[in-house]
Amino acid sequence: MEILLQLIASGVAVGMIYAAIAFGYQLTFATSKTLNFGQGEALALGALFGLTLVPFVGYWLMIPLVLVFGFALGAVVERLGVRPAVKIKSEYGWIMATIALGIIFKNVAENVWGRDDLKFPSPLPETAIQVGGVRVLPMELLIVAGALLMMLAVEIFNRKSIWGKAVVATSNDIDAAGLMGINTQKVITLSYSISAMTAAFAGVLVAPVTLTGATMGSVLALKAFAVAIIGGLESGLGVIVGGLILGVAETLTGFYISTGYKDVPGLILLLVVLSIRPVGLFGKAVIKKV
């Protein structure tokens, strides 16, 4: 039982990273029905940029600077990769554009920081602590708390601020929001900025427990996309539940079966959800009247 609880605790930490990245997918899809397939590179750039700043300002003061960096990066992606494709009503142009920008960002990262993985200094002790009979790393607790606080902050922003309410209105009906005087283009840009900001933040959360490099976000972003599909691309709660399910399933499979099969449960779950409920566990089916 102790081993099982230990595995679940580790899976929760991993799952919250998936959820944080998937939350970014959910933000852009809600406003524009598009996704940034360069989320993994945004995560890696955020971690590498943070690694550069840590020796000068420390871990905690580095975080707001990384948030600003991620926010700006998301605006660049939307302006260069998404807006032109949406403007000409290209159904798949934004997919190739965001993938292309992701490749460019990865190449830039490799040329600036090198191809070798780097060690990110942990702001917390690296000795495991006892929490309710389970030994966990302090950084794992920070990952869970940080991811939840970040998603909560975005939800409060959406509910309390003018721009946040504009995001919600655009998510509900972009055409109606435009008719009500909302600049939907700026709202879409904002959603991309927040999306990349969450990815960059996830990067500096996970970096101290992994190695930091230009390719560190590729697998994480792919699994986060699966989480977004499983939970529902239009549900914030769905990405959290989906992330937890996938994270725990991976750790349990890796321990009880083999680490070589730890990616299998997530893929099987993805296929099952797509075949039974294509909109995701918490997604809502929409009937369009013509």
Steps between C-alpha positions, in 0.01 A plus 500: 500500500786740579654432161165560331454832681857595408433429133173694507673800658766498228232459235307799632808723465557382142131530419481860619777595256299338220191686622679837506612460139162362392337801665682713245353294217157547650540880515578547131248243379223666698547840333611414147457123452874486429792353693865589542694189404815677618396477866789264572751748366339777707553283807864433408574865424341604828719254691817600315427871538439442869824306530685800360337736749529287815868582575420873493158535664433164667217254435209695647575834333567314176141372477326833419764573235436161341126570506556823309727316254238229443225759459698678227589172332134403473415833337773441242364153420147631454609796289735309270352154491129509575358835394604481131354149466175595673473818294502310171277230655763231455371193680840345564743787445526582871599140574803509271584857603512423873698182435745698286540766768557227757783357288650846461484559877667164563782581259548839662516336842758248380719774357473725806514244782651201319374148437608351833252471785572733793437472873247749636574593866219410736368781724398244762691223683543187289448270798164322509263584783231290667142607422228273634715190477624584151846630419489782246746755375425860605523595131220255418276678750595832341410363156152401613439823692648720227297341220176527698568862599580591141177352368303659786656839421391471135147407606482799737631722220226371268226556757605833654679708236360677194742321268421171666129548444577581138685168477198317644262680263718417201520138612122477520428658161769683306255651250267634769798636695614689192154648449504617864810707433766262632824499304510124453836512323665651807322245718643216290846655528452522876399134519816398312711718728351345814535154347873540432542664841354194671735277299804709592394487865461123478854492362656663805288280728607171347860598413647447851384135502609426142778608269454825309551513126354605166310173458371462856149614412434282195375189680332701776301705248395189307372333816332824607317505168376148573389625844309788339321257268422256782368768736336718237652790310239740635516398866749633753392236750538237231868572441571469872319167529654377175848600616461319830367187332786489251771584754389232747447243224855554374667461839298189587574339165868588519533335841270199480553407134800668336629849436500408133119483510425804713377701199255229393213563751467863394478405133247227573292741707520757220373248244219387731385856572510594132293198406241540775495874571691703237443831684687369806391394846386851596439643153159610381362391167369793295228465240535749218184605322533584134 
